[in-house]
N, CA, C and O atoms as a Tripos MOL2 file, in Angstrom:
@<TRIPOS>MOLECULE
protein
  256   255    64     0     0
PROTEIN
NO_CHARGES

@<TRIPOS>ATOM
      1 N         -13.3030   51.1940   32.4370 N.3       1 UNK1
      2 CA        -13.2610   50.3840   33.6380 C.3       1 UNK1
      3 C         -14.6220   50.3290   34.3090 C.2       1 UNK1
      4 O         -15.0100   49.3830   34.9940 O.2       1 UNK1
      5 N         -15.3350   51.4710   34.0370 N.am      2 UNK2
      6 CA        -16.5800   51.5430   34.9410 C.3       2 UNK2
      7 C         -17.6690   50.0470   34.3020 C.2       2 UNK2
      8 O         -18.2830   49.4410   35.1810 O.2       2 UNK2
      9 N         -17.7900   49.6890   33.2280 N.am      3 UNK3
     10 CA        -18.4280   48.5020   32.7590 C.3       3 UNK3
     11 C         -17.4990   47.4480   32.8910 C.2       3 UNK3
     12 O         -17.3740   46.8410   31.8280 O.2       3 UNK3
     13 N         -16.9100   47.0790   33.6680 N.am      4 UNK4
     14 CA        -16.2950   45.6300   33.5980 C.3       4 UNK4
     15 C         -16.0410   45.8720   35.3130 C.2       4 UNK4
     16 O         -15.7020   46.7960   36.0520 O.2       4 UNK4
     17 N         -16.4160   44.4860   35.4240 N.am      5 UNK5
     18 CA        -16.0950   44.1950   36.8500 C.3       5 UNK5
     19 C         -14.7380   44.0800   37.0930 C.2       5 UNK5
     20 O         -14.0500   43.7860   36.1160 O.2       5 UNK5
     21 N         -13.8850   44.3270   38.7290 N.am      6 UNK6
     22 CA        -12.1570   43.6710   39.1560 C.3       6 UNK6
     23 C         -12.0190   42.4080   38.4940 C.2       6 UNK6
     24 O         -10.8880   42.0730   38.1390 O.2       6 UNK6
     25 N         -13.1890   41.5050   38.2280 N.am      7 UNK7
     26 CA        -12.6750   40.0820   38.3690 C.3       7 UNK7
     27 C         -13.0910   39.6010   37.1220 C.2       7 UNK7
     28 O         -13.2980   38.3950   36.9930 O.2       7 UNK7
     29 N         -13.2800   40.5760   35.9410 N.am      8 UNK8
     30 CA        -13.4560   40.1900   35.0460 C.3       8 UNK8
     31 C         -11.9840   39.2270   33.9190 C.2       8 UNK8
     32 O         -10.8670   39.6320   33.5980 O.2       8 UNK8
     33 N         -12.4400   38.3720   33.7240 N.am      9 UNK9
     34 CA        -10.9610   37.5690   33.7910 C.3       9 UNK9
     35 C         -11.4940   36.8880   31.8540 C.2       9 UNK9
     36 O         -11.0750   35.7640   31.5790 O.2       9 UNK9
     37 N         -12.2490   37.5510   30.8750 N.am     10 UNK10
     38 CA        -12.5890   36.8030   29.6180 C.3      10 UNK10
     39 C         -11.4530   37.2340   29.1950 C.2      10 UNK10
     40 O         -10.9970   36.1800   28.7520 O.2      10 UNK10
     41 N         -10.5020   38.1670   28.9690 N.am     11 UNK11
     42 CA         -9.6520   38.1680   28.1660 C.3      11 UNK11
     43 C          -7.9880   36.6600   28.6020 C.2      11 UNK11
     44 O          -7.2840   35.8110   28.0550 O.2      11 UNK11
     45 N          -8.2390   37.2550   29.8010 N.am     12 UNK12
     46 CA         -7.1260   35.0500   30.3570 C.3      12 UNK12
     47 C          -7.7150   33.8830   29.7100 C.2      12 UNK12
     48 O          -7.0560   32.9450   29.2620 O.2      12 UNK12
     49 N          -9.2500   34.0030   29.6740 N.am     13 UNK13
     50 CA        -10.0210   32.7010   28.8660 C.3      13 UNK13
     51 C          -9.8470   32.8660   27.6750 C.2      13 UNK13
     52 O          -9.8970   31.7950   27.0710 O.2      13 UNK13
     53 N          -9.5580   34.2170   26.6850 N.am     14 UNK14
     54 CA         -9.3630   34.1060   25.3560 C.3      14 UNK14
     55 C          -8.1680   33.9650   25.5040 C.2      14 UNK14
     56 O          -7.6700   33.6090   24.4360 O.2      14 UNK14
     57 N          -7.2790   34.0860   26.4650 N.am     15 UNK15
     58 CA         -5.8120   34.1940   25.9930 C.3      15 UNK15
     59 C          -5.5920   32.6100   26.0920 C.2      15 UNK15
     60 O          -4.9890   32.1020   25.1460 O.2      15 UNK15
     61 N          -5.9430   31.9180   26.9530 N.am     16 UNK16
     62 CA         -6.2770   30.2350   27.2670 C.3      16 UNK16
     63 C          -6.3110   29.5340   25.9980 C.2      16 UNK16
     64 O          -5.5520   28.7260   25.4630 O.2      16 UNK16
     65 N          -7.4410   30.0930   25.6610 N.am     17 UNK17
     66 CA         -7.5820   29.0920   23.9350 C.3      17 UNK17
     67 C          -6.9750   28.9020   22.6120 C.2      17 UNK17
     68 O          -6.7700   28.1820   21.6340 O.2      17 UNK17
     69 N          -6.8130   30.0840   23.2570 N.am     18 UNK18
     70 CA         -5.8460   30.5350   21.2900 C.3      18 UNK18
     71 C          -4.5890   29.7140   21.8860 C.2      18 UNK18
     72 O          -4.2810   28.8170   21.1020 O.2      18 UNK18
     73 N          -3.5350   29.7560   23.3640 N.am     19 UNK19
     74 CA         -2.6000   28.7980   23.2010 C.3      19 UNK19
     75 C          -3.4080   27.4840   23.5580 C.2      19 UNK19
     76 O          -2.6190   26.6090   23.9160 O.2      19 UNK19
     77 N          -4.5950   27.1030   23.5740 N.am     20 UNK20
     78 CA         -4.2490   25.7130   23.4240 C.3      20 UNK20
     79 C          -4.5190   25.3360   22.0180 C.2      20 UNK20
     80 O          -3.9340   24.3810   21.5070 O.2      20 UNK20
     81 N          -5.5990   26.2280   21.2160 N.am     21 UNK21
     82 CA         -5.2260   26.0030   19.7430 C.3      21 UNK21
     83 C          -3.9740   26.1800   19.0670 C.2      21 UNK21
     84 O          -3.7960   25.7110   17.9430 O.2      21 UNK21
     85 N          -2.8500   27.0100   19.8560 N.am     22 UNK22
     86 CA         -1.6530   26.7060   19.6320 C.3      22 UNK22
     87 C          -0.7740   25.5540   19.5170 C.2      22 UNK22
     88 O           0.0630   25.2320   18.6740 O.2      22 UNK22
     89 N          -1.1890   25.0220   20.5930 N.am     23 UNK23
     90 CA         -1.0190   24.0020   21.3320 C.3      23 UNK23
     91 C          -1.1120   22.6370   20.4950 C.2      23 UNK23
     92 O          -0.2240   21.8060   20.3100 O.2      23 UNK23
     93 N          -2.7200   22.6420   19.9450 N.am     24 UNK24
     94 CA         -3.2060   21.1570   19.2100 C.3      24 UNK24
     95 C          -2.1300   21.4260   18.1120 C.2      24 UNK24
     96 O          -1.2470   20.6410   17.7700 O.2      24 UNK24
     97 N          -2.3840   22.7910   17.5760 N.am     25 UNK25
     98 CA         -1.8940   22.8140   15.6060 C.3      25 UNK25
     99 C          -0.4680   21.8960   15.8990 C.2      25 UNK25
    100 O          -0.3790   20.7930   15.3600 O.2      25 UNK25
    101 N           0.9890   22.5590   17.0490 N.am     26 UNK26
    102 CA          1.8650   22.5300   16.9390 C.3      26 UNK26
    103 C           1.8320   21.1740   17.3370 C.2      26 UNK26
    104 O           2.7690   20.5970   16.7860 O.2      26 UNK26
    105 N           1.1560   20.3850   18.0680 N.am     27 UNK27
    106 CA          1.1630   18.8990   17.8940 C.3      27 UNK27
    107 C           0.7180   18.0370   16.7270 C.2      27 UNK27
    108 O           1.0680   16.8700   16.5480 O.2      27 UNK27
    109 N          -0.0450   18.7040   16.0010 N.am     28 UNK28
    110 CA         -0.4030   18.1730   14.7490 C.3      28 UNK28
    111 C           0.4970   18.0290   13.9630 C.2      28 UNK28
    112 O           0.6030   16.9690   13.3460 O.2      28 UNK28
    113 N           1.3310   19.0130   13.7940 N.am     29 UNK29
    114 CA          1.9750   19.3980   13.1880 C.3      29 UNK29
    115 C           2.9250   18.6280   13.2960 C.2      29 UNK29
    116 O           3.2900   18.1530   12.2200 O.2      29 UNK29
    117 N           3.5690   18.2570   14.3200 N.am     30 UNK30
    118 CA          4.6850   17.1600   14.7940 C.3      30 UNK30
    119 C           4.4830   15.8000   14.6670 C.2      30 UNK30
    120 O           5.4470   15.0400   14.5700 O.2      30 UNK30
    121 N           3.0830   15.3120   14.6540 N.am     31 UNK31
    122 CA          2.9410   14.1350   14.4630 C.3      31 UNK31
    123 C           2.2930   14.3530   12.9800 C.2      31 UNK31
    124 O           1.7100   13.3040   12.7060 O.2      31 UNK31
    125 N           2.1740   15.1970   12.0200 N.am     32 UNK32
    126 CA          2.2470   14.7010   10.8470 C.3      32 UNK32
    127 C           3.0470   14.6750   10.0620 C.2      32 UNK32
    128 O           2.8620   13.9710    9.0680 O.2      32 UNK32
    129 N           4.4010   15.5280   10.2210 N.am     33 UNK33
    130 CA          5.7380   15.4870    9.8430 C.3      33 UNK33
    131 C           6.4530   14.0760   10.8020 C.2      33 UNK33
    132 O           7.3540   13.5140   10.1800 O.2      33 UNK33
    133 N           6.2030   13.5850   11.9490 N.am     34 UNK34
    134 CA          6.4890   12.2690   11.9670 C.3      34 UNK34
    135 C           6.2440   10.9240   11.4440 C.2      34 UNK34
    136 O           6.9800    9.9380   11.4470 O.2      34 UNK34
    137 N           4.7490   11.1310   10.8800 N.am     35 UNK35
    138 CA          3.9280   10.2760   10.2360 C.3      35 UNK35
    139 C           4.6880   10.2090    8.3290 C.2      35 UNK35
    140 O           4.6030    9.3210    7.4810 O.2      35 UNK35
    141 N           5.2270   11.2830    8.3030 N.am     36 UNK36
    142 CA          5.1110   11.5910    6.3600 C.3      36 UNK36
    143 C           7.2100   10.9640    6.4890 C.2      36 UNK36
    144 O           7.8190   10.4220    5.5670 O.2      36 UNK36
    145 N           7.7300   11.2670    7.7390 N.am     37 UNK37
    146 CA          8.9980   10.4900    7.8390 C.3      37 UNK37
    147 C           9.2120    9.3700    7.9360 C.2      37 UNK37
    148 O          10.3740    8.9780    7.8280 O.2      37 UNK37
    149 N           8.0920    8.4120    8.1910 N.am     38 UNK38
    150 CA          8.1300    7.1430    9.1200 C.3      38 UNK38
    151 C           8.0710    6.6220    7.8970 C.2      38 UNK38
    152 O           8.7870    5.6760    7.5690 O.2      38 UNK38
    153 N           6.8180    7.4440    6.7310 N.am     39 UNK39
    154 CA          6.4010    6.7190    5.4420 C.3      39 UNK39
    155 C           7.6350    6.3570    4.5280 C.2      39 UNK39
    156 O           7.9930    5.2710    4.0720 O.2      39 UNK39
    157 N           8.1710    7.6330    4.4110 N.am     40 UNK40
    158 CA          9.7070    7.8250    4.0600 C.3      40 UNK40
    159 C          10.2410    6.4650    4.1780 C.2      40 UNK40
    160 O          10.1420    5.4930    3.4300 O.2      40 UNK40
    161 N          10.9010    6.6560    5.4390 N.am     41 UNK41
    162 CA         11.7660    5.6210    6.2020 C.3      41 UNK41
    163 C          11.5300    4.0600    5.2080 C.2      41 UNK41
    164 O          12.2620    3.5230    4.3770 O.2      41 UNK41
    165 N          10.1570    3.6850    5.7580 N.am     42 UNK42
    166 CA          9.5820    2.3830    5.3200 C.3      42 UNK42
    167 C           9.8670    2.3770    4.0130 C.2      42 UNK42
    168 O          10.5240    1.3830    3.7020 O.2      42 UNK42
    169 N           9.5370    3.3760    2.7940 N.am     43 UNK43
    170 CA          9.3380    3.2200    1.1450 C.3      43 UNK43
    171 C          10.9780    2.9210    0.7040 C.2      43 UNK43
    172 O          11.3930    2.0770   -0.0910 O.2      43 UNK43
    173 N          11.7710    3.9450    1.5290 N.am     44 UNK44
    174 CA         13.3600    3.3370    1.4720 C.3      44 UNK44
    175 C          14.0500    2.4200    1.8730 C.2      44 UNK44
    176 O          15.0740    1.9530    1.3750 O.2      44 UNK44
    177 N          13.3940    2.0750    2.9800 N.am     45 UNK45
    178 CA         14.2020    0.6790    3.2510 C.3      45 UNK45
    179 C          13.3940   -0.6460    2.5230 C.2      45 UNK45
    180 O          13.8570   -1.7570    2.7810 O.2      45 UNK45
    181 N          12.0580   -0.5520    1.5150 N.am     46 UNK46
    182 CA         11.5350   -1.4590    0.9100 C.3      46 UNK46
    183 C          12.0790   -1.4800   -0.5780 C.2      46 UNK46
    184 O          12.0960   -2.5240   -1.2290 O.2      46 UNK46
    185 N          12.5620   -0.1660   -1.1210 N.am     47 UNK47
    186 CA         13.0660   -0.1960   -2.1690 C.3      47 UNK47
    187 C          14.7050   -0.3350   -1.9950 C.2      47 UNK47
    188 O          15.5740   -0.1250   -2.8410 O.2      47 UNK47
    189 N          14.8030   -0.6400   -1.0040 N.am     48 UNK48
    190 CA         16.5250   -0.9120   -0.7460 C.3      48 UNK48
    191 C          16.7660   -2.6670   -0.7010 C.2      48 UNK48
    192 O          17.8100   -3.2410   -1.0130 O.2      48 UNK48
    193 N          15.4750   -3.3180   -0.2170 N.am     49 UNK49
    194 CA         15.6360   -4.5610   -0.2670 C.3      49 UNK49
    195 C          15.2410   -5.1830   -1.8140 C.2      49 UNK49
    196 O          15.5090   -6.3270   -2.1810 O.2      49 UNK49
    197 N          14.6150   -4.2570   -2.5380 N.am     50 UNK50
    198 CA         13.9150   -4.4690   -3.6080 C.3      50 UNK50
    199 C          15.4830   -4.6900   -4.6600 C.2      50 UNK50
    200 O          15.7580   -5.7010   -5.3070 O.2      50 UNK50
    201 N          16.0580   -3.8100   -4.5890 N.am     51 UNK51
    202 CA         17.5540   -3.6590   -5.0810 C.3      51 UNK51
    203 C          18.2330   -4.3870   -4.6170 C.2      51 UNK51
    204 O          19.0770   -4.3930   -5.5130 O.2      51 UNK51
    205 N          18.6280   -5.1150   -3.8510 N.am     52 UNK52
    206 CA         19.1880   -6.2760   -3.3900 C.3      52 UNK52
    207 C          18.6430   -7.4510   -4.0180 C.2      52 UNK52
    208 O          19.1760   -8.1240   -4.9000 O.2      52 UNK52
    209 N          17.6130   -7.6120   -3.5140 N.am     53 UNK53
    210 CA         17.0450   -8.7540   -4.2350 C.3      53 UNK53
    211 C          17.0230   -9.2670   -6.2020 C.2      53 UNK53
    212 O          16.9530  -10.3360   -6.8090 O.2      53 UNK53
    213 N          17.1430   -7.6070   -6.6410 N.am     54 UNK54
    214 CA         17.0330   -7.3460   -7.9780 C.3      54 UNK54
    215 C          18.5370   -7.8430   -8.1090 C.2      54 UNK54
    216 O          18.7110   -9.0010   -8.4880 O.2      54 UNK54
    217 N          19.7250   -6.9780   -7.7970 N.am     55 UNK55
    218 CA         20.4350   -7.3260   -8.1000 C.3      55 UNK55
    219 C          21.3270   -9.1190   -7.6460 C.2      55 UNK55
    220 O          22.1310   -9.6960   -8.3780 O.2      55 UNK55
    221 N          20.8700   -9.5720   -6.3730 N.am     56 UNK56
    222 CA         21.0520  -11.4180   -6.5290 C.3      56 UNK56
    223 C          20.2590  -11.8450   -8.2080 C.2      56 UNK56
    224 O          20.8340  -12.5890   -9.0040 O.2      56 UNK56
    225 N          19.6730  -11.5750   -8.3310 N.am     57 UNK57
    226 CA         18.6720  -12.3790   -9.3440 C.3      57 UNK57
    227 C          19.5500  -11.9870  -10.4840 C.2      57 UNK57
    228 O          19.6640  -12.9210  -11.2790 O.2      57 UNK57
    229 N          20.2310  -10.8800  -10.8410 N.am     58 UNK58
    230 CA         21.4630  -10.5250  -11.8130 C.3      58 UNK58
    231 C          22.0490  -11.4550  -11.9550 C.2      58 UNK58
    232 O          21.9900  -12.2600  -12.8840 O.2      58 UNK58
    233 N          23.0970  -11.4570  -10.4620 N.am     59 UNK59
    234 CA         23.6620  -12.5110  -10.2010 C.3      59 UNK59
    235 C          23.6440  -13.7670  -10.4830 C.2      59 UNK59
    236 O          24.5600  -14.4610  -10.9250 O.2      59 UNK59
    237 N          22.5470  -14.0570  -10.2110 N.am     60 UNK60
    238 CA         22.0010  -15.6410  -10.1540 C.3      60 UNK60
    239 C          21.9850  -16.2850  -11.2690 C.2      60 UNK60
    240 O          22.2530  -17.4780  -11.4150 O.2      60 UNK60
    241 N          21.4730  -15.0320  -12.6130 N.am     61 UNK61
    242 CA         20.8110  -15.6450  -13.8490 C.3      61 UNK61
    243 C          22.3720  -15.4560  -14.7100 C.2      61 UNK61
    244 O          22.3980  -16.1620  -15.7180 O.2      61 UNK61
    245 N          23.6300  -14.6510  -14.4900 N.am     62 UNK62
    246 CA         24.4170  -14.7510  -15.2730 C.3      62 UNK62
    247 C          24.8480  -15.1900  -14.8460 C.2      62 UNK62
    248 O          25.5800  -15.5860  -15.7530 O.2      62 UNK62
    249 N          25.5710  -16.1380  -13.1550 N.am     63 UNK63
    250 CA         26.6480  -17.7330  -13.1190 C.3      63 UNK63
    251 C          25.4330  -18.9130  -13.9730 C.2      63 UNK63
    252 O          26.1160  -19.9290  -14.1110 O.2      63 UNK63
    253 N          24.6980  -19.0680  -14.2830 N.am     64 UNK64
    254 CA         23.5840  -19.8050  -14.8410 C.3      64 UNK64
    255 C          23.8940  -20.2120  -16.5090 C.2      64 UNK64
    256 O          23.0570  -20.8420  -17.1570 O.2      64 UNK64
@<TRIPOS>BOND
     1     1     2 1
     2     2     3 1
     3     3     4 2
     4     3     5 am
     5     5     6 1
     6     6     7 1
     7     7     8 2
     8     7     9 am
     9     9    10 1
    10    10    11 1
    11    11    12 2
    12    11    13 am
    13    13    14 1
    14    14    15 1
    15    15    16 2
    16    15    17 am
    17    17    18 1
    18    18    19 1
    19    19    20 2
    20    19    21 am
    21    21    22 1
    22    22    23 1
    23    23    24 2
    24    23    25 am
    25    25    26 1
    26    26    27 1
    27    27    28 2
    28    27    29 am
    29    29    30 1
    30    30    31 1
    31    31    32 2
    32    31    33 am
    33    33    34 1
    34    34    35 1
    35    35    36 2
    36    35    37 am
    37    37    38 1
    38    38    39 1
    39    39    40 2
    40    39    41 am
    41    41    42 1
    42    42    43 1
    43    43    44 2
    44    43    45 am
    45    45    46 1
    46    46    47 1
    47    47    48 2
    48    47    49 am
    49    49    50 1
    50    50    51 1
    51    51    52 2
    52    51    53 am
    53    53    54 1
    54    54    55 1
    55    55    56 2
    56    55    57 am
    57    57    58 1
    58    58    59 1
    59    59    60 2
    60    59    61 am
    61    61    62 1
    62    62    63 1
    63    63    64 2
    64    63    65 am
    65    65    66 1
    66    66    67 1
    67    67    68 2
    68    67    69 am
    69    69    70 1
    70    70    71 1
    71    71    72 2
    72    71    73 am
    73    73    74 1
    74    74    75 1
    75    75    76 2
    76    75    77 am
    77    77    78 1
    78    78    79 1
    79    79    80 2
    80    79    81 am
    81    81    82 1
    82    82    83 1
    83    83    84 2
    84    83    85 am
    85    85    86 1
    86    86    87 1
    87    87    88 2
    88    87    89 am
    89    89    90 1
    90    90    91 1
    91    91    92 2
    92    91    93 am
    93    93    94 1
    94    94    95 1
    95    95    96 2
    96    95    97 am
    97    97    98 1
    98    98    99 1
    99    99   100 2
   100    99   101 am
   101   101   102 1
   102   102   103 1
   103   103   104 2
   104   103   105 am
   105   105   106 1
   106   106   107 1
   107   107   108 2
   108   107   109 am
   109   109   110 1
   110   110   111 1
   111   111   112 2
   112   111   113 am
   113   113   114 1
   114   114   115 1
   115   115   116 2
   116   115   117 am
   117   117   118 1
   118   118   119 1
   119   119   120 2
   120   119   121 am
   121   121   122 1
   122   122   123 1
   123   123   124 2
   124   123   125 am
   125   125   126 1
   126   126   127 1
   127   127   128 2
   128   127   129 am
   129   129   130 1
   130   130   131 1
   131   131   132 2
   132   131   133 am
   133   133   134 1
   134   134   135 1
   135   135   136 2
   136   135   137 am
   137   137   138 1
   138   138   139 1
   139   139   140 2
   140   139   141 am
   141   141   142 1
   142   142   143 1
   143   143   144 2
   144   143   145 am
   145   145   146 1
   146   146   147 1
   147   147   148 2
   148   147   149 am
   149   149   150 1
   150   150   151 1
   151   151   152 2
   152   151   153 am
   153   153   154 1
   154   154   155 1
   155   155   156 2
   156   155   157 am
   157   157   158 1
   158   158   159 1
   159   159   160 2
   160   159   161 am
   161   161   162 1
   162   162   163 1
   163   163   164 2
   164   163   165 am
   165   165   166 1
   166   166   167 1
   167   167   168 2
   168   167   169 am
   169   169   170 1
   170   170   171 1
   171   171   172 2
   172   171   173 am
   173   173   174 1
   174   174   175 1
   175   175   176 2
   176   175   177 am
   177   177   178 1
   178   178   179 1
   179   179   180 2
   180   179   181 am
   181   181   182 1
   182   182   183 1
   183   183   184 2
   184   183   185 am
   185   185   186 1
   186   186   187 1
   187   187   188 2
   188   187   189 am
   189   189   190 1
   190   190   191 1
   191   191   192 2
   192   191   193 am
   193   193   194 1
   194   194   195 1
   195   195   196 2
   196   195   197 am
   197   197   198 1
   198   198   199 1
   199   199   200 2
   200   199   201 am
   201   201   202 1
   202   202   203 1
   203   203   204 2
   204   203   205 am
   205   205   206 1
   206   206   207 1
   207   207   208 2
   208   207   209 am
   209   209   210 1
   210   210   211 1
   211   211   212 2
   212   211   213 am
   213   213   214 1
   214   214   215 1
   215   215   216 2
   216   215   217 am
   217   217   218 1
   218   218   219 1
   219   219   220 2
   220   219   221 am
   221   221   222 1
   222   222   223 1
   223   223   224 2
   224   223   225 am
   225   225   226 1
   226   226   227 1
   227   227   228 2
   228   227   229 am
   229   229   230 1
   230   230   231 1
   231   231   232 2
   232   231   233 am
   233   233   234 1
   234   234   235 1
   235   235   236 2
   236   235   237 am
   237   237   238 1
   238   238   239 1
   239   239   240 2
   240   239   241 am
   241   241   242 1
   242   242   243 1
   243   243   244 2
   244   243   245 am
   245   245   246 1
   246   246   247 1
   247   247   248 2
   248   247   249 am
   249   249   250 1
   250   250   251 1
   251   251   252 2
   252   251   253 am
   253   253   254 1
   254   254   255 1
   255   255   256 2
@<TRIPOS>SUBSTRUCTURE
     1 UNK1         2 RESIDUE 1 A UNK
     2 UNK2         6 RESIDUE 1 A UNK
     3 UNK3        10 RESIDUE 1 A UNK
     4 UNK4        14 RESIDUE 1 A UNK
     5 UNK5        18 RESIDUE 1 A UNK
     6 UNK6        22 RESIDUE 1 A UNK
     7 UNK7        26 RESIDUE 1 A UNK
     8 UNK8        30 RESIDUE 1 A UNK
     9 UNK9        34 RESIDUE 1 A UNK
    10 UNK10       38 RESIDUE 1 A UNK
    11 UNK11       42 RESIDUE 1 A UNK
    12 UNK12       46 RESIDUE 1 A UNK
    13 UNK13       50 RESIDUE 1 A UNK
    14 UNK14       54 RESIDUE 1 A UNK
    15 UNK15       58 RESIDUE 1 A UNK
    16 UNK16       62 RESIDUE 1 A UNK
    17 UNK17       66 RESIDUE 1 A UNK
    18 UNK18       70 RESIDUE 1 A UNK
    19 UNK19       74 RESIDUE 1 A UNK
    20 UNK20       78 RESIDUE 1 A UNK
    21 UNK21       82 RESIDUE 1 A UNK
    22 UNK22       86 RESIDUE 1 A UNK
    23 UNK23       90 RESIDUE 1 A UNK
    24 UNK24       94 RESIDUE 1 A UNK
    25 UNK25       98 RESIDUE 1 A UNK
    26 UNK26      102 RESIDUE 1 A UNK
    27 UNK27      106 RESIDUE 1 A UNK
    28 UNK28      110 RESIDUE 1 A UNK
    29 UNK29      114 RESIDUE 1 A UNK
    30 UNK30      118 RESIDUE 1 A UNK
    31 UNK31      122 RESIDUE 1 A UNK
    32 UNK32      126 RESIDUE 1 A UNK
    33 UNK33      130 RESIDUE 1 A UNK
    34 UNK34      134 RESIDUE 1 A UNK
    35 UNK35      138 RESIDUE 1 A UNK
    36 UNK36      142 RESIDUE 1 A UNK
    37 UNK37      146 RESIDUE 1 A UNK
    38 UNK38      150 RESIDUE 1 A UNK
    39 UNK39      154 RESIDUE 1 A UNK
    40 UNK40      158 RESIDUE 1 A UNK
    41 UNK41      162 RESIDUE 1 A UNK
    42 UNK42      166 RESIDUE 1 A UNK
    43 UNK43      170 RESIDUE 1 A UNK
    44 UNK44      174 RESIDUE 1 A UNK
    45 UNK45      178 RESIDUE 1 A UNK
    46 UNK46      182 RESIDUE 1 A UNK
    47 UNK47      186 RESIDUE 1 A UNK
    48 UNK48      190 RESIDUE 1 A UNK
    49 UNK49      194 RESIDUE 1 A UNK
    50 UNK50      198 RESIDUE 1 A UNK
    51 UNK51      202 RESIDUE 1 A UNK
    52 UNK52      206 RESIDUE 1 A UNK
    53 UNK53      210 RESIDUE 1 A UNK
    54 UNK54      214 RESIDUE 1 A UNK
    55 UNK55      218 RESIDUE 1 A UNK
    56 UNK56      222 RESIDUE 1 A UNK
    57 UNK57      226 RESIDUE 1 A UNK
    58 UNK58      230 RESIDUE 1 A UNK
    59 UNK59      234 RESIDUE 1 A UNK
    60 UNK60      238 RESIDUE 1 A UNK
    61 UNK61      242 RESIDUE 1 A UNK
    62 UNK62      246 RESIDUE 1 A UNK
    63 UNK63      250 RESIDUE 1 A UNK
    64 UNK64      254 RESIDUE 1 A UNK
């Protein structure tokens, strides 16, 4: 205690950073697992129209 001042306050400033580097990762983190779902989302509902469309053209070419 005798080398540190009452108002020595660096360990609140290290404790500060590490949660806001907490902070960024766990937002990163959320918006890149939202980002890799969204991709998801889109590739399935493009290969869902892709199959529709595939199968009219079935359709189409055997009343033909």
């Amino acid at each position: 205690m005798a080398d540190r001042s009452w108002d020595d306050d660096s360990e609140y400033r290290e404790a500060v950073q590490q949660a806001d580097r907490a902070t960024r990762f766990g937002w990163t983190a959320i918006a890149g697992t939202t980002g890799v779902l969204g991709c998801v989302l889109i590739a399935m509902a493009v290969m869902c129209v892709v199959a529709v469309v595939a199968c009219l053209y079935v359709v189409a070419t055997m009343n033909s």
